[in-house]
Amino acid sequence: MTTPIVALDVDSLDRAMAAVDRLGDAIEWYKIGKQLFTKEGPAVVKGLKDRGKKVFLDMKFHDIPNTVSHAVLSAAAIGADLCNVHASGGPAMLEAAAKAGAQGGITVIAVTVLTSLDEAELAAVGISRPPAEQVRLLAALTKQCGLAGVVCSAKEIRLVQETCGTDFLLVVPGIRPAGCGAGDQKRVMTPGEAAAAGAQFIVVGRPIMAAEDPVAAARAVTAEIRAAEERR
Ligand code: C5P
């Protein structure tokens, strides 16, 4: 089953809660990123939990194992349901994150290679492997270290499934319903395509948050997912 997560890419707690209240029961899961969390902190998580929502805290932790372990426990303590780390933090850090996740009762996934990094950017930080091979290596490492899944782009779904199997959690951003402009996203997938490909979660920001009627846009995304699931 594919679940939409709405990216709360706004700059204040008030705006975030207004969006959540407007969407009501059309959306259960929300993603809080660095912009909103840095400014408003745990109050955003609390606001969502008070409304019965699920929270993906998108902080992409990347530090020494002890620090990441405590950060994951903190994410769990404030009520987040899902959080993430950078797979390039290495095996000891990933294992510490997985252990802390199990202890705190929070699902932990990893980011493999940021989609903003191309071959030249990777080469500049000493990685000479093509980006897809780096994604494969880091996805396999993430799984070996006991994490639940990865954030991956539409174009990486098949590669990650080949490497890690279909039970591995895939959280896929870069989603654009049919008829929506791609904007700054380079490679996009519709909600139906992502559901057909087996993504457990899709992250949708502007197509819902910036829609004239966000509730209708959210319901259309869910309907598209359900239709694709019925065809599977
Ligand atoms: O508005 P839009 O649907 O493009 O928002 C997508 C969300 O997913 C944003 O919060 C963005 O930071 C995040 N994201 C992404 N591409 C990635 C990883 C995360 O767009 N590769």
Coordinates of C-alpha atoms and ligand atoms in Angstrom, one line a residue:
M1 CA 0.0 0.0 0.0
T2 CA 1.2 3.5 -0.9
T3 CA 0.7 6.4 1.6
P4 CA 1.1 10.0 0.7
I5 CA 3.3 12.2 3.0
V6 CA 2.7 16.0 2.6
A7 CA 5.9 18.1 2.8
L8 CA 5.2 21.0 5.2
D9 CA 7.6 23.3 3.5
V10 CA 6.4 26.5 5.1
D11 CA 8.2 28.9 7.4
S12 CA 6.1 29.0 10.5
L13 CA 4.2 26.9 13.0
D14 CA 1.0 28.9 12.3
R15 CA 1.2 28.3 8.6
A16 CA 2.0 24.6 9.1
M17 CA -1.0 24.1 11.4
A18 CA -3.3 26.0 9.2
A19 CA -2.4 23.8 6.3
V20 CA -2.9 20.6 8.4
D21 CA -6.2 21.8 9.7
R22 CA -7.4 22.7 6.2
L23 CA -6.4 19.2 4.9
G24 CA -8.2 17.5 7.8
D25 CA -8.7 13.8 7.4
A26 CA -7.6 13.9 3.7
I27 CA -3.9 13.4 4.9
E28 CA -2.5 11.4 7.7
W29 CA 1.3 11.8 7.2
Y30 CA 3.4 15.0 7.2
K31 CA 7.1 15.7 6.6
I32 CA 8.9 18.3 8.6
G33 CA 12.1 19.5 7.1
K34 CA 15.1 21.6 8.3
Q35 CA 13.5 25.0 7.5
L36 CA 10.5 24.6 9.7
F37 CA 12.1 22.5 12.4
T38 CA 15.1 24.9 12.8
K39 CA 12.7 27.8 13.4
E40 CA 9.8 26.2 15.3
G41 CA 11.2 23.0 16.7
P42 CA 9.3 20.2 18.5
A43 CA 6.2 22.4 18.7
V44 CA 5.5 21.4 15.1
V45 CA 5.7 17.7 15.9
K46 CA 3.5 18.2 19.0
G47 CA 0.9 20.2 16.9
L48 CA 0.7 17.3 14.4
K49 CA 0.6 14.6 17.1
D50 CA -2.2 16.5 19.0
R51 CA -4.1 16.3 15.7
G52 CA -3.6 12.5 15.5
K53 CA -1.1 12.8 12.6
K54 CA 2.0 10.8 11.7
V55 CA 5.3 12.6 11.4
F56 CA 8.4 12.1 9.2
L57 CA 11.2 14.2 10.7
D58 CA 13.4 14.9 7.7
M59 CA 16.6 16.0 9.4
K60 CA 19.1 13.7 7.5
F61 CA 21.3 13.2 10.5
H62 CA 25.0 12.7 9.6
D63 CA 27.5 12.7 12.5
I64 CA 29.5 10.4 14.8
P65 CA 27.6 7.3 15.9
N66 CA 27.0 8.4 19.5
T67 CA 25.6 11.8 18.4
V68 CA 23.3 10.2 15.7
S69 CA 22.1 7.6 18.1
H70 CA 21.0 10.3 20.6
A71 CA 19.5 12.4 17.9
V72 CA 17.3 9.4 16.8
L73 CA 16.3 8.9 20.4
S74 CA 15.4 12.6 20.7
A75 CA 13.3 12.4 17.5
A76 CA 11.5 9.4 19.0
A77 CA 11.0 11.3 22.4
I78 CA 9.4 14.3 20.7
G79 CA 6.9 11.9 19.0
A80 CA 8.2 11.5 15.4
D81 CA 7.2 8.2 13.7
L82 CA 9.9 8.2 11.0
C83 CA 13.3 9.9 10.7
N84 CA 16.3 9.7 8.4
V85 CA 20.1 9.7 8.4
H86 CA 22.8 9.9 5.6
A87 CA 23.9 6.5 4.6
S88 CA 27.3 7.9 3.8
G89 CA 27.8 8.3 7.6
G90 CA 29.1 4.8 7.5
P91 CA 28.3 1.3 8.9
A92 CA 28.9 2.2 12.6
M93 CA 26.7 5.2 12.4
L94 CA 24.0 3.3 10.6
E95 CA 24.0 0.5 13.1
A96 CA 23.8 2.9 15.9
A97 CA 20.9 4.7 14.3
A98 CA 19.1 1.3 13.7
K99 CA 19.7 0.3 17.3
A100 CA 18.4 3.7 18.7
G101 CA 15.4 3.4 16.4
A102 CA 14.5 0.0 17.8
Q103 CA 15.0 1.3 21.3
G104 CA 13.0 4.5 20.9
G105 CA 10.2 3.0 18.7
I106 CA 10.9 5.1 15.6
T107 CA 11.4 3.9 12.0
V108 CA 14.8 5.0 10.7
I109 CA 15.6 5.2 6.9
A110 CA 18.6 6.6 5.1
V111 CA 19.3 9.0 2.2
T112 CA 21.7 7.4 -0.2
V113 CA 23.0 10.1 -2.7
L114 CA 21.3 13.5 -2.8
T115 CA 19.6 14.0 -6.1
S116 CA 21.4 17.3 -6.4
L117 CA 24.8 15.5 -6.7
D118 CA 25.8 14.5 -10.2
E119 CA 28.9 12.6 -11.4
A120 CA 31.1 15.8 -11.2
E121 CA 29.8 16.8 -7.7
L122 CA 30.6 13.3 -6.5
A123 CA 34.0 13.3 -8.1
A124 CA 34.7 16.6 -6.3
V125 CA 34.3 14.8 -2.9
G126 CA 36.4 11.9 -4.0
I127 CA 33.7 9.4 -5.2
S128 CA 34.6 8.3 -8.7
R129 CA 31.8 5.7 -9.0
P130 CA 28.8 6.7 -11.2
P131 CA 25.9 8.0 -9.0
A132 CA 23.7 5.0 -9.6
E133 CA 26.4 2.6 -8.4
Q134 CA 26.9 4.8 -5.3
V135 CA 23.1 4.6 -4.7
R136 CA 23.3 0.8 -5.0
L137 CA 26.2 0.5 -2.6
L138 CA 24.7 2.7 0.0
A139 CA 21.2 1.1 -0.2
A140 CA 22.8 -2.3 0.3
L141 CA 24.8 -1.0 3.3
T142 CA 21.6 0.6 4.7
K143 CA 19.9 -2.7 4.6
Q144 CA 22.8 -4.7 6.0
C145 CA 23.0 -2.3 9.0
G146 CA 19.4 -2.9 9.9
L147 CA 17.6 0.2 8.8
A148 CA 14.1 0.0 7.4
G149 CA 14.6 1.6 4.0
V150 CA 15.7 4.6 2.0
V151 CA 14.5 7.8 0.5
C152 CA 14.9 7.4 -3.3
S153 CA 14.0 9.2 -6.5
A154 CA 11.6 7.7 -9.0
K155 CA 14.4 6.7 -11.3
E156 CA 16.1 4.7 -8.5
I157 CA 13.1 2.6 -7.4
R158 CA 14.0 -0.4 -9.6
L159 CA 17.7 -0.3 -8.8
V160 CA 17.0 -0.2 -5.0
Q161 CA 14.4 -3.0 -5.3
E162 CA 16.9 -5.2 -7.3
T163 CA 19.5 -4.6 -4.6
C164 CA 17.4 -4.7 -1.4
G165 CA 14.2 -6.6 -2.3
T166 CA 10.6 -5.4 -2.3
D167 CA 10.1 -5.4 1.5
F168 CA 12.6 -2.6 1.9
L169 CA 10.8 0.7 2.6
L170 CA 10.9 3.2 -0.3
V171 CA 10.0 6.8 0.4
V172 CA 9.8 8.6 -2.9
P173 CA 9.8 12.4 -3.4
G174 CA 9.6 14.2 -6.8
I175 CA 5.9 13.3 -7.3
R176 CA 3.7 15.2 -9.7
P177 CA 0.1 14.2 -10.5
A178 CA -0.7 14.1 -14.2
G179 CA -1.2 17.6 -15.5
C180 CA 0.9 19.3 -12.8
G181 CA 4.1 21.1 -13.9
A182 CA 7.4 19.5 -12.8
G183 CA 8.8 22.8 -11.6
D184 CA 12.3 22.3 -10.3
Q185 CA 12.0 18.5 -10.1
K186 CA 14.0 16.9 -12.9
R187 CA 12.7 13.4 -13.0
V188 CA 9.1 13.0 -11.7
M189 CA 6.6 10.3 -11.3
T190 CA 2.8 10.4 -10.9
P191 CA 1.3 9.0 -7.7
G192 CA -0.2 6.2 -9.7
E193 CA 3.2 5.3 -11.2
A194 CA 4.9 5.3 -7.8
A195 CA 2.2 3.1 -6.4
A196 CA 2.5 0.7 -9.3
A197 CA 6.2 0.6 -8.8
G198 CA 5.7 -0.4 -5.2
A199 CA 6.7 2.7 -3.2
Q200 CA 5.4 2.5 0.3
F201 CA 5.4 6.3 0.7
I202 CA 5.4 9.2 -1.7
V203 CA 6.3 12.7 -0.6
V204 CA 4.2 15.4 -2.2
G205 CA 4.8 19.1 -1.5
R206 CA 3.7 21.8 -3.8
P207 CA 1.1 19.8 -5.8
I208 CA -1.0 19.8 -2.6
M209 CA 0.3 22.7 -0.5
A210 CA 0.2 25.2 -3.4
A211 CA -3.0 23.9 -5.0
E212 CA -6.0 26.2 -5.2
D213 CA -8.0 23.5 -3.4
P214 CA -5.5 21.5 -1.4
V215 CA -8.2 19.1 -0.1
A216 CA -9.3 18.2 -3.6
A217 CA -5.7 17.8 -4.7
A218 CA -5.0 15.5 -1.7
R219 CA -8.1 13.4 -2.5
A220 CA -7.1 13.2 -6.1
V221 CA -3.6 11.9 -5.2
T222 CA -5.2 9.2 -2.9
A223 CA -7.7 8.2 -5.6
E224 CA -4.9 7.9 -8.2
I225 CA -2.9 5.6 -5.8
R226 CA -6.0 3.4 -5.0
A227 CA -6.8 3.1 -8.8
A228 CA -3.2 2.0 -9.5
E229 CA -3.3 -0.5 -6.6
E230 CA -6.5 -2.0 -7.9
R231 CA -4.8 -2.6 -11.2
R232 CA -1.8 -4.3 -9.7
Ligands
C5P1 O1 7.1 20.5 -3.6 P1 7.7 19.1 -3.9 O2 6.6 18.0 -4.1 O3 8.7 19.1 -5.0 O4 8.4 18.7 -2.5 C1 9.2 17.6 -2.3 C2 9.8 17.5 -1.0 O5 10.6 16.4 -1.0 C3 10.6 18.7 -0.5 O6 10.4 18.8 0.9 C4 12.0 18.3 -0.9 O7 13.0 18.9 -0.1 C5 12.0 16.8 -0.7 N1 12.9 16.1 -1.5 C6 13.0 16.2 -2.9 N2 13.9 15.4 -3.6 C7 14.7 14.6 -3.0 C8 14.7 14.5 -1.7 C9 13.8 15.2 -0.9 O8 12.2 16.9 -3.5 N3 15.6 13.9 -3.8

